[in-house]
């Protein structure tokens, strides 16, 4: 912090640190930069988990972006040079949404830390904090990603396995098991031998949570065999909330600015 | 200028002007050229360092960004300036006719690119926000 945050041209083809600035000027520069970034104040995250799946997904997208020569806008590299295409199974449809978005938010799962009273396996509960989502942005799409790795059991050899994603619905503040209803928001028959991310569209649930934060009781991932027997996700290679950090389920929301914002006052 | 300031006996006026020009020393001409070089409309570097602001606890990437800015004078002859538009030429001529009424063309960005910033919010969610038209990639006279 003893350095100047602004580096200027010295007219000799070099960029040098600007003149030392007072604390008052420094605070004003910080405030101006925050306004420019569309933030009212500086975020203060309690801790950072850069290695977990949610930030990794956005870091991959960040590293895969290139300037569009015609418009000057940032787009996902059409050649697929970045690792995002491969690692996170980004499809052409995803690419379109990513290119259209002005803001992409990636949410880490807090499910295992909440709803201790629910009689559901906590490792399969998914809860994402949407309270920081800006209300003036148009939501394009919200997707949940769950990782399927190598299966430990040979279950796939003799029966098909289904992963279902349920939205937990209950009255305000109701977390008693009897008052909670499960609404299916996505299902997928798992492909034996597949290793990678599975994507589920959870836009309708996210829309509701955004408008009515108290209705956000999260999601539940259920794995069942052909005969309806409930399985532990790890048995079929699925990574749950207690799994490897870099492969844990996460949610991503894509937003586009609704309209041109008024010019900033400064 | 010669057209507007021509004296009734134009020959004498021209001689006088030539003499005054010849009295200008070569060193002052050099200074003039150097001054022109520095004041010509061009892109200048300005790097904003998030790291030196102490923001690396919430901004994951980038460390900072080259904002650039456009600086310099768009003066006659306009064709020596970078990326001068046709309108800038007309603006220069009207400025020469009525310097106090019409301003010179301005030195401004001609191409703007976007940047993206990856940062944590208070809830440990990660945001990737695109900021369009944030970086002046070229400057010119408008």
GROMACS .gro file of C-alpha atoms in nm:
model
  408
    1UNK     CA    1   0.000   0.000   0.000
    2UNK     CA    2   0.292   0.243   0.023
    3UNK     CA    3   0.306   0.240  -0.357
    4UNK     CA    4   0.097   0.447  -0.586
    5UNK     CA    5  -0.194   0.251  -0.738
    6UNK     CA    6  -0.167   0.452  -1.059
    7UNK     CA    7   0.113   0.411  -1.306
    8UNK     CA    8   0.158   0.672  -1.577
    9UNK     CA    9   0.349   0.722  -1.899
   10UNK     CA   10   0.677   0.910  -1.856
   11UNK     CA   11   0.678   1.011  -2.227
   12UNK     CA   12   0.982   0.789  -2.291
   13UNK     CA   13   0.794   0.470  -2.366
   14UNK     CA   14   0.806   0.364  -2.001
   15UNK     CA   15   0.534   0.331  -1.742
   16UNK     CA   16   0.631   0.456  -1.400
   17UNK     CA   17   0.460   0.485  -1.065
   18UNK     CA   18   0.261   0.804  -1.036
   19UNK     CA   19   0.343   1.067  -0.778
   20UNK     CA   20   0.286   0.979  -0.417
   21UNK     CA   21  -0.067   1.060  -0.320
   22UNK     CA   22  -0.222   1.159   0.007
   23UNK     CA   23  -0.448   0.926   0.205
   24UNK     CA   24  -0.748   1.141   0.118
   25UNK     CA   25  -0.671   1.124  -0.257
   26UNK     CA   26  -0.604   0.755  -0.226
   27UNK     CA   27  -0.943   0.697  -0.064
   28UNK     CA   28  -1.108   0.900  -0.340
   29UNK     CA   29  -0.933   0.699  -0.611
   30UNK     CA   30  -1.049   0.378  -0.445
   31UNK     CA   31  -1.404   0.511  -0.429
   32UNK     CA   32  -1.392   0.615  -0.797
   33UNK     CA   33  -1.259   0.276  -0.904
   34UNK     CA   34  -1.527   0.094  -0.704
   35UNK     CA   35  -1.798   0.307  -0.867
   36UNK     CA   36  -1.646   0.230  -1.205
   37UNK     CA   37  -1.663  -0.140  -1.120
   38UNK     CA   38  -2.031  -0.097  -1.024
   39UNK     CA   39  -1.975  -0.165  -0.655
   40UNK     CA   40  -2.097   0.050  -0.369
   41UNK     CA   41  -1.824  -0.067  -0.138
   42UNK     CA   42  -1.529  -0.297  -0.123
   43UNK     CA   43  -1.630  -0.665  -0.072
   44UNK     CA   44  -1.485  -0.832   0.237
   45UNK     CA   45  -1.495  -1.209   0.185
   46UNK     CA   46  -1.434  -1.397   0.509
   47UNK     CA   47  -1.212  -1.649   0.333
   48UNK     CA   48  -1.116  -1.739  -0.021
   49UNK     CA   49  -1.137  -2.082  -0.173
   50UNK     CA   50  -0.976  -2.032  -0.509
   51UNK     CA   51  -0.911  -2.404  -0.550
   52UNK     CA   52  -1.274  -2.512  -0.522
   53UNK     CA   53  -1.487  -2.586  -0.829
   54UNK     CA   54  -1.696  -2.265  -0.834
   55UNK     CA   55  -1.405  -2.019  -0.867
   56UNK     CA   56  -1.212  -2.261  -1.090
   57UNK     CA   57  -1.499  -2.263  -1.340
   58UNK     CA   58  -1.492  -1.885  -1.370
   59UNK     CA   59  -1.112  -1.873  -1.375
   60UNK     CA   60  -1.121  -2.111  -1.670
   61UNK     CA   61  -1.375  -1.892  -1.848
   62UNK     CA   62  -1.169  -1.583  -1.764
   63UNK     CA   63  -0.857  -1.743  -1.911
   64UNK     CA   64  -1.046  -1.858  -2.222
   65UNK     CA   65  -1.174  -1.513  -2.318
   66UNK     CA   66  -1.045  -1.319  -2.613
   67UNK     CA   67  -1.127  -0.979  -2.762
   68UNK     CA   68  -1.369  -0.978  -3.052
   69UNK     CA   69  -1.182  -0.783  -3.319
   70UNK     CA   70  -1.496  -0.622  -3.461
   71UNK     CA   71  -1.680  -0.516  -3.148
   72UNK     CA   72  -1.404  -0.508  -2.887
   73UNK     CA   73  -1.623  -0.727  -2.663
   74UNK     CA   74  -1.491  -1.023  -2.469
   75UNK     CA   75  -1.596  -1.362  -2.603
   76UNK     CA   76  -1.508  -1.719  -2.525
   77UNK     CA   77  -1.228  -1.832  -2.753
   78UNK     CA   78  -1.407  -1.995  -3.052
   79UNK     CA   79  -1.112  -2.225  -3.106
   80UNK     CA   80  -1.158  -2.365  -2.757
   81UNK     CA   81  -0.798  -2.299  -2.659
   82UNK     CA   82  -0.880  -2.257  -2.289
   83UNK     CA   83  -0.939  -2.553  -2.064
   84UNK     CA   84  -1.299  -2.448  -1.978
   85UNK     CA   85  -1.437  -2.626  -2.282
   86UNK     CA   86  -1.288  -2.957  -2.185
   87UNK     CA   87  -1.280  -2.952  -1.805
   88UNK     CA   88  -1.627  -2.812  -1.744
   89UNK     CA   89  -1.798  -2.962  -2.047
   90UNK     CA   90  -1.898  -2.627  -2.196
   91UNK     CA   91  -2.136  -2.677  -2.485
   92UNK     CA   92  -2.209  -2.447  -2.777
   93UNK     CA   93  -2.528  -2.336  -2.601
   94UNK     CA   94  -2.330  -2.252  -2.287
   95UNK     CA   95  -2.084  -2.056  -2.501
   96UNK     CA   96  -2.365  -1.844  -2.641
   97UNK     CA   97  -2.492  -1.764  -2.292
   98UNK     CA   98  -2.140  -1.686  -2.168
   99UNK     CA   99  -2.078  -1.450  -2.461
  100UNK     CA  100  -2.409  -1.270  -2.401
  101UNK     CA  101  -2.357  -1.228  -2.028
  102UNK     CA  102  -2.231  -0.915  -1.862
  103UNK     CA  103  -2.204  -1.083  -1.525
  104UNK     CA  104  -2.149  -1.448  -1.437
  105UNK     CA  105  -2.182  -1.553  -1.073
  106UNK     CA  106  -2.054  -1.881  -0.942
  107UNK     CA  107  -2.194  -2.001  -0.609
  108UNK     CA  108  -2.024  -2.237  -0.369
  109UNK     CA  109  -2.234  -2.495  -0.188
  110UNK     CA  110  -2.320  -2.429   0.178
  111UNK     CA  111  -2.575  -2.712   0.201
  112UNK     CA  112  -2.382  -2.935   0.437
  113UNK     CA  113  -2.351  -2.653   0.692
  114UNK     CA  114  -2.725  -2.579   0.704
  115UNK     CA  115  -3.055  -2.749   0.786
  116UNK     CA  116  -2.917  -2.980   1.047
  117UNK     CA  117  -3.274  -3.071   1.144
  118UNK     CA  118  -3.358  -3.214   0.802
  119UNK     CA  119  -3.357  -3.589   0.789
  120UNK     CA  120  -3.179  -3.602   0.459
  121UNK     CA  121  -2.815  -3.695   0.402
  122UNK     CA  122  -2.635  -3.365   0.450
  123UNK     CA  123  -2.369  -3.446   0.193
  124UNK     CA  124  -2.647  -3.443  -0.071
  125UNK     CA  125  -2.797  -3.108   0.030
  126UNK     CA  126  -2.709  -2.811  -0.186
  127UNK     CA  127  -2.768  -2.452  -0.077
  128UNK     CA  128  -2.643  -2.142  -0.253
  129UNK     CA  129  -2.644  -1.788  -0.118
  130UNK     CA  130  -2.815  -1.558  -0.369
  131UNK     CA  131  -2.843  -1.253  -0.145
  132UNK     CA  132  -2.562  -1.074  -0.333
  133UNK     CA  133  -2.730  -1.114  -0.673
  134UNK     CA  134  -2.803  -0.770  -0.819
  135UNK     CA  135  -3.175  -0.719  -0.883
  136UNK     CA  136  -3.124  -0.488  -1.182
  137UNK     CA  137  -2.972  -0.760  -1.398
  138UNK     CA  138  -3.166  -0.990  -1.630
  139UNK     CA  139  -3.112  -1.355  -1.550
  140UNK     CA  140  -3.031  -1.548  -1.868
  141UNK     CA  141  -2.972  -1.893  -1.729
  142UNK     CA  142  -2.877  -2.073  -1.408
  143UNK     CA  143  -2.713  -2.412  -1.411
  144UNK     CA  144  -2.606  -2.664  -1.152
  145UNK     CA  145  -2.297  -2.872  -1.220
  146UNK     CA  146  -2.233  -3.209  -1.056
  147UNK     CA  147  -1.917  -3.409  -1.121
  148UNK     CA  148  -1.925  -3.774  -1.219
  149UNK     CA  149  -1.595  -3.952  -1.168
  150UNK     CA  150  -1.493  -4.317  -1.183
  151UNK     CA  151  -1.740  -4.547  -1.007
  152UNK     CA  152  -1.608  -4.757  -0.719
  153UNK     CA  153  -1.886  -5.018  -0.745
  154UNK     CA  154  -1.970  -5.221  -1.050
  155UNK     CA  155  -2.336  -5.115  -1.022
  156UNK     CA  156  -2.343  -4.985  -1.377
  157UNK     CA  157  -2.266  -5.331  -1.511
  158UNK     CA  158  -2.610  -5.467  -1.435
  159UNK     CA  159  -2.848  -5.175  -1.384
  160UNK     CA  160  -2.905  -4.812  -1.483
  161UNK     CA  161  -2.863  -4.540  -1.224
  162UNK     CA  162  -3.049  -4.208  -1.217
  163UNK     CA  163  -2.944  -3.880  -1.061
  164UNK     CA  164  -3.239  -3.659  -0.969
  165UNK     CA  165  -3.222  -3.300  -0.851
  166UNK     CA  166  -3.504  -3.184  -0.624
  167UNK     CA  167  -3.592  -2.836  -0.508
  168UNK     CA  168  -3.688  -2.823  -0.139
  169UNK     CA  169  -4.013  -2.636  -0.094
  170UNK     CA  170  -4.163  -2.538   0.238
  171UNK     CA  171  -4.334  -2.257   0.424
  172UNK     CA  172  -4.137  -1.959   0.542
  173UNK     CA  173  -3.877  -2.072   0.793
  174UNK     CA  174  -4.013  -2.427   0.784
  175UNK     CA  175  -3.739  -2.684   0.797
  176UNK     CA  176  -3.930  -2.964   0.969
  177UNK     CA  177  -3.911  -3.275   0.752
  178UNK     CA  178  -4.290  -3.312   0.741
  179UNK     CA  179  -4.339  -2.963   0.601
  180UNK     CA  180  -4.083  -2.995   0.326
  181UNK     CA  181  -4.184  -3.103  -0.020
  182UNK     CA  182  -3.954  -3.216  -0.295
  183UNK     CA  183  -4.007  -3.086  -0.648
  184UNK     CA  184  -3.803  -3.249  -0.923
  185UNK     CA  185  -3.613  -2.990  -1.131
  186UNK     CA  186  -3.390  -3.225  -1.329
  187UNK     CA  187  -3.302  -3.589  -1.384
  188UNK     CA  188  -3.032  -3.776  -1.574
  189UNK     CA  189  -2.967  -4.144  -1.633
  190UNK     CA  190  -2.596  -4.178  -1.564
  191UNK     CA  191  -2.383  -4.302  -1.848
  192UNK     CA  192  -2.144  -4.579  -1.736
  193UNK     CA  193  -1.781  -4.482  -1.790
  194UNK     CA  194  -1.855  -4.111  -1.833
  195UNK     CA  195  -1.616  -3.884  -1.645
  196UNK     CA  196  -1.693  -3.513  -1.632
  197UNK     CA  197  -1.948  -3.254  -1.533
  198UNK     CA  198  -2.324  -3.305  -1.560
  199UNK     CA  199  -2.527  -2.988  -1.611
  200UNK     CA  200  -2.882  -2.923  -1.489
  201UNK     CA  201  -3.092  -2.618  -1.565
  202UNK     CA  202  -3.215  -2.475  -1.233
  203UNK     CA  203  -3.324  -2.133  -1.362
  204UNK     CA  204  -3.680  -2.155  -1.228
  205UNK     CA  205  -3.563  -2.236  -0.874
  206UNK     CA  206  -3.299  -1.960  -0.883
  207UNK     CA  207  -3.558  -1.709  -1.007
  208UNK     CA  208  -3.780  -1.790  -0.712
  209UNK     CA  209  -3.494  -1.769  -0.460
  210UNK     CA  210  -3.389  -1.436  -0.603
  211UNK     CA  211  -3.735  -1.286  -0.568
  212UNK     CA  212  -3.818  -1.456  -0.237
  213UNK     CA  213  -3.494  -1.531  -0.049
  214UNK     CA  214  -3.685  -1.689   0.243
  215UNK     CA  215  -3.816  -1.960   0.010
  216UNK     CA  216  -3.459  -2.073  -0.059
  217UNK     CA  217  -3.430  -2.412   0.112
  218UNK     CA  218  -3.186  -2.537  -0.149
  219UNK     CA  219  -3.168  -2.852  -0.357
  220UNK     CA  220  -3.128  -3.219  -0.287
  221UNK     CA  221  -2.944  -3.464  -0.511
  222UNK     CA  222  -3.081  -3.816  -0.506
  223UNK     CA  223  -2.924  -4.119  -0.668
  224UNK     CA  224  -3.144  -4.422  -0.730
  225UNK     CA  225  -3.099  -4.759  -0.888
  226UNK     CA  226  -3.333  -4.912  -1.144
  227UNK     CA  227  -3.532  -5.077  -0.866
  228UNK     CA  228  -3.576  -4.747  -0.677
  229UNK     CA  229  -3.308  -4.819  -0.417
  230UNK     CA  230  -3.137  -4.503  -0.286
  231UNK     CA  231  -2.762  -4.503  -0.337
  232UNK     CA  232  -2.476  -4.304  -0.191
  233UNK     CA  233  -2.346  -4.071  -0.469
  234UNK     CA  234  -1.989  -4.189  -0.419
  235UNK     CA  235  -2.091  -4.545  -0.514
  236UNK     CA  236  -2.149  -4.436  -0.873
  237UNK     CA  237  -1.862  -4.186  -0.880
  238UNK     CA  238  -2.067  -3.873  -0.811
  239UNK     CA  239  -1.896  -3.609  -0.599
  240UNK     CA  240  -2.112  -3.470  -0.317
  241UNK     CA  241  -2.057  -3.189  -0.064
  242UNK     CA  242  -1.796  -3.393   0.125
  243UNK     CA  243  -1.599  -3.477  -0.188
  244UNK     CA  244  -1.287  -3.327  -0.339
  245UNK     CA  245  -1.308  -2.944  -0.333
  246UNK     CA  246  -1.227  -2.902  -0.701
  247UNK     CA  247  -1.511  -3.139  -0.799
  248UNK     CA  248  -1.787  -3.030  -0.560
  249UNK     CA  249  -2.130  -2.936  -0.698
  250UNK     CA  250  -2.171  -2.566  -0.771
  251UNK     CA  251  -2.422  -2.333  -0.931
  252UNK     CA  252  -2.360  -2.068  -1.194
  253UNK     CA  253  -2.593  -1.783  -1.292
  254UNK     CA  254  -2.558  -1.572  -1.605
  255UNK     CA  255  -2.687  -1.216  -1.619
  256UNK     CA  256  -2.722  -0.945  -1.877
  257UNK     CA  257  -2.767  -0.577  -1.801
  258UNK     CA  258  -3.133  -0.485  -1.842
  259UNK     CA  259  -3.078  -0.142  -1.990
  260UNK     CA  260  -2.816   0.124  -2.023
  261UNK     CA  261  -2.740   0.249  -1.678
  262UNK     CA  262  -2.740   0.619  -1.604
  263UNK     CA  263  -2.393   0.773  -1.624
  264UNK     CA  264  -2.203   0.756  -1.301
  265UNK     CA  265  -2.204   1.081  -1.103
  266UNK     CA  266  -1.824   1.093  -1.105
  267UNK     CA  267  -0.316   3.280  -4.260
  268UNK     CA  268  -0.142   3.447  -4.549
  269UNK     CA  269  -0.476   3.482  -4.725
  270UNK     CA  270  -0.636   3.665  -4.432
  271UNK     CA  271  -0.338   3.877  -4.325
  272UNK     CA  272  -0.211   3.980  -4.665
  273UNK     CA  273  -0.111   4.352  -4.665
  274UNK     CA  274  -0.191   4.582  -4.959
  275UNK     CA  275   0.169   4.547  -5.076
  276UNK     CA  276   0.190   4.176  -5.036
  277UNK     CA  277   0.554   4.147  -5.151
  278UNK     CA  278   0.687   4.349  -4.862
  279UNK     CA  279   0.482   4.159  -4.617
  280UNK     CA  280   0.614   3.833  -4.752
  281UNK     CA  281   0.973   3.953  -4.729
  282UNK     CA  282   0.920   4.059  -4.370
  283UNK     CA  283   0.772   3.725  -4.280
  284UNK     CA  284   1.057   3.542  -4.448
  285UNK     CA  285   1.311   3.748  -4.262
  286UNK     CA  286   1.145   3.686  -3.928
  287UNK     CA  287   1.132   3.315  -4.002
  288UNK     CA  288   1.499   3.304  -4.097
  289UNK     CA  289   1.589   3.474  -3.770
  290UNK     CA  290   1.448   3.174  -3.582
  291UNK     CA  291   1.745   2.973  -3.465
  292UNK     CA  292   1.780   2.606  -3.549
  293UNK     CA  293   1.777   2.509  -3.183
  294UNK     CA  294   1.438   2.668  -3.121
  295UNK     CA  295   1.301   2.485  -3.426
  296UNK     CA  296   1.427   2.160  -3.276
  297UNK     CA  297   1.252   2.249  -2.952
  298UNK     CA  298   0.939   2.324  -3.144
  299UNK     CA  299   0.947   1.987  -3.322
  300UNK     CA  300   1.009   1.807  -2.995
  301UNK     CA  301   0.723   1.994  -2.835
  302UNK     CA  302   0.499   1.901  -3.125
  303UNK     CA  303   0.598   1.538  -3.091
  304UNK     CA  304   0.495   1.532  -2.729
  305UNK     CA  305   0.176   1.722  -2.777
  306UNK     CA  306   0.048   1.529  -3.077
  307UNK     CA  307  -0.268   1.331  -3.010
  308UNK     CA  308  -0.167   0.982  -2.905
  309UNK     CA  309  -0.238   0.697  -2.666
  310UNK     CA  310  -0.062   0.719  -2.329
  311UNK     CA  311  -0.018   0.447  -2.073
  312UNK     CA  312  -0.197   0.451  -1.741
  313UNK     CA  313  -0.188   0.133  -1.538
  314UNK     CA  314  -0.424   0.085  -1.245
  315UNK     CA  315  -0.279  -0.164  -1.002
  316UNK     CA  316  -0.536  -0.354  -0.792
  317UNK     CA  317  -0.247  -0.518  -0.614
  318UNK     CA  318  -0.103  -0.187  -0.495
  319UNK     CA  319  -0.447  -0.084  -0.377
  320UNK     CA  320  -0.436  -0.387  -0.150
  321UNK     CA  321  -0.739  -0.540  -0.324
  322UNK     CA  322  -0.593  -0.885  -0.389
  323UNK     CA  323  -0.800  -1.023  -0.100
  324UNK     CA  324  -1.114  -0.988  -0.313
  325UNK     CA  325  -0.999  -0.941  -0.673
  326UNK     CA  326  -0.870  -1.273  -0.810
  327UNK     CA  327  -0.775  -1.148  -1.153
  328UNK     CA  328  -0.634  -0.937  -1.307
  329UNK     CA  329  -0.362  -0.779  -1.092
  330UNK     CA  330  -0.451  -0.451  -1.255
  331UNK     CA  331  -0.529  -0.318  -1.598
  332UNK     CA  332  -0.379  -0.091  -1.859
  333UNK     CA  333  -0.646   0.176  -1.880
  334UNK     CA  334  -0.462   0.402  -2.128
  335UNK     CA  335  -0.578   0.752  -2.207
  336UNK     CA  336  -0.568   0.984  -2.505
  337UNK     CA  337  -0.367   1.302  -2.481
  338UNK     CA  338  -0.238   1.563  -2.720
  339UNK     CA  339  -0.342   1.841  -2.948
  340UNK     CA  340  -0.520   1.803  -3.279
  341UNK     CA  341  -0.364   2.094  -3.465
  342UNK     CA  342  -0.318   2.188  -3.826
  343UNK     CA  343  -0.214   2.010  -4.049
  344UNK     CA  344  -0.459   1.750  -3.935
  345UNK     CA  345  -0.333   1.477  -4.168
  346UNK     CA  346  -0.024   1.442  -3.950
  347UNK     CA  347  -0.242   1.334  -3.657
  348UNK     CA  348  -0.329   0.978  -3.573
  349UNK     CA  349  -0.660   0.849  -3.707
  350UNK     CA  350  -0.805   1.189  -3.789
  351UNK     CA  351  -1.164   1.165  -3.909
  352UNK     CA  352  -1.300   1.361  -4.205
  353UNK     CA  353  -1.507   1.559  -3.963
  354UNK     CA  354  -1.194   1.648  -3.767
  355UNK     CA  355  -1.053   1.812  -4.082
  356UNK     CA  356  -1.367   2.024  -4.122
  357UNK     CA  357  -1.356   2.106  -3.750
  358UNK     CA  358  -0.994   2.219  -3.785
  359UNK     CA  359  -1.078   2.447  -4.075
  360UNK     CA  360  -1.371   2.607  -3.894
  361UNK     CA  361  -1.148   2.652  -3.591
  362UNK     CA  362  -0.889   2.829  -3.807
  363UNK     CA  363  -1.157   3.062  -3.938
  364UNK     CA  364  -1.310   3.141  -3.599
  365UNK     CA  365  -1.070   3.020  -3.330
  366UNK     CA  366  -1.269   3.162  -3.040
  367UNK     CA  367  -1.602   3.038  -3.163
  368UNK     CA  368  -1.523   2.683  -3.274
  369UNK     CA  369  -1.294   2.452  -3.078
  370UNK     CA  370  -1.024   2.232  -3.224
  371UNK     CA  371  -1.111   1.869  -3.282
  372UNK     CA  372  -1.060   1.668  -2.969
  373UNK     CA  373  -0.816   1.390  -2.903
  374UNK     CA  374  -1.029   1.094  -2.796
  375UNK     CA  375  -1.039   0.714  -2.815
  376UNK     CA  376  -1.125   0.574  -3.157
  377UNK     CA  377  -1.138   0.213  -3.043
  378UNK     CA  378  -1.238   0.084  -2.702
  379UNK     CA  379  -1.200  -0.270  -2.578
  380UNK     CA  380  -1.354  -0.456  -2.286
  381UNK     CA  381  -1.193  -0.603  -1.977
  382UNK     CA  382  -1.322  -0.858  -1.731
  383UNK     CA  383  -1.266  -0.872  -1.357
  384UNK     CA  384  -1.293  -1.184  -1.144
  385UNK     CA  385  -1.370  -1.116  -0.779
  386UNK     CA  386  -1.520  -1.255  -0.460
  387UNK     CA  387  -1.826  -1.101  -0.301
  388UNK     CA  388  -1.903  -1.096   0.073
  389UNK     CA  389  -2.057  -1.445   0.056
  390UNK     CA  390  -1.753  -1.612  -0.105
  391UNK     CA  391  -1.937  -1.636  -0.435
  392UNK     CA  392  -1.720  -1.557  -0.733
  393UNK     CA  393  -1.822  -1.300  -0.993
  394UNK     CA  394  -1.691  -1.255  -1.343
  395UNK     CA  395  -1.803  -0.917  -1.469
  396UNK     CA  396  -1.736  -0.783  -1.815
  397UNK     CA  397  -1.680  -0.411  -1.853
  398UNK     CA  398  -1.726  -0.295  -2.207
  399UNK     CA  399  -1.546   0.004  -2.354
  400UNK     CA  400  -1.297   0.024  -2.067
  401UNK     CA  401  -0.965   0.030  -2.250
  402UNK     CA  402  -0.869   0.284  -2.518
  403UNK     CA  403  -0.682   0.076  -2.772
  404UNK     CA  404  -0.630   0.363  -3.014
  405UNK     CA  405  -0.672   0.738  -3.009
  406UNK     CA  406  -0.746   0.990  -3.279
  407UNK     CA  407  -0.878   1.335  -3.362
  408UNK     CA  408  -1.257   1.367  -3.372
   0.00000   0.00000   0.00000
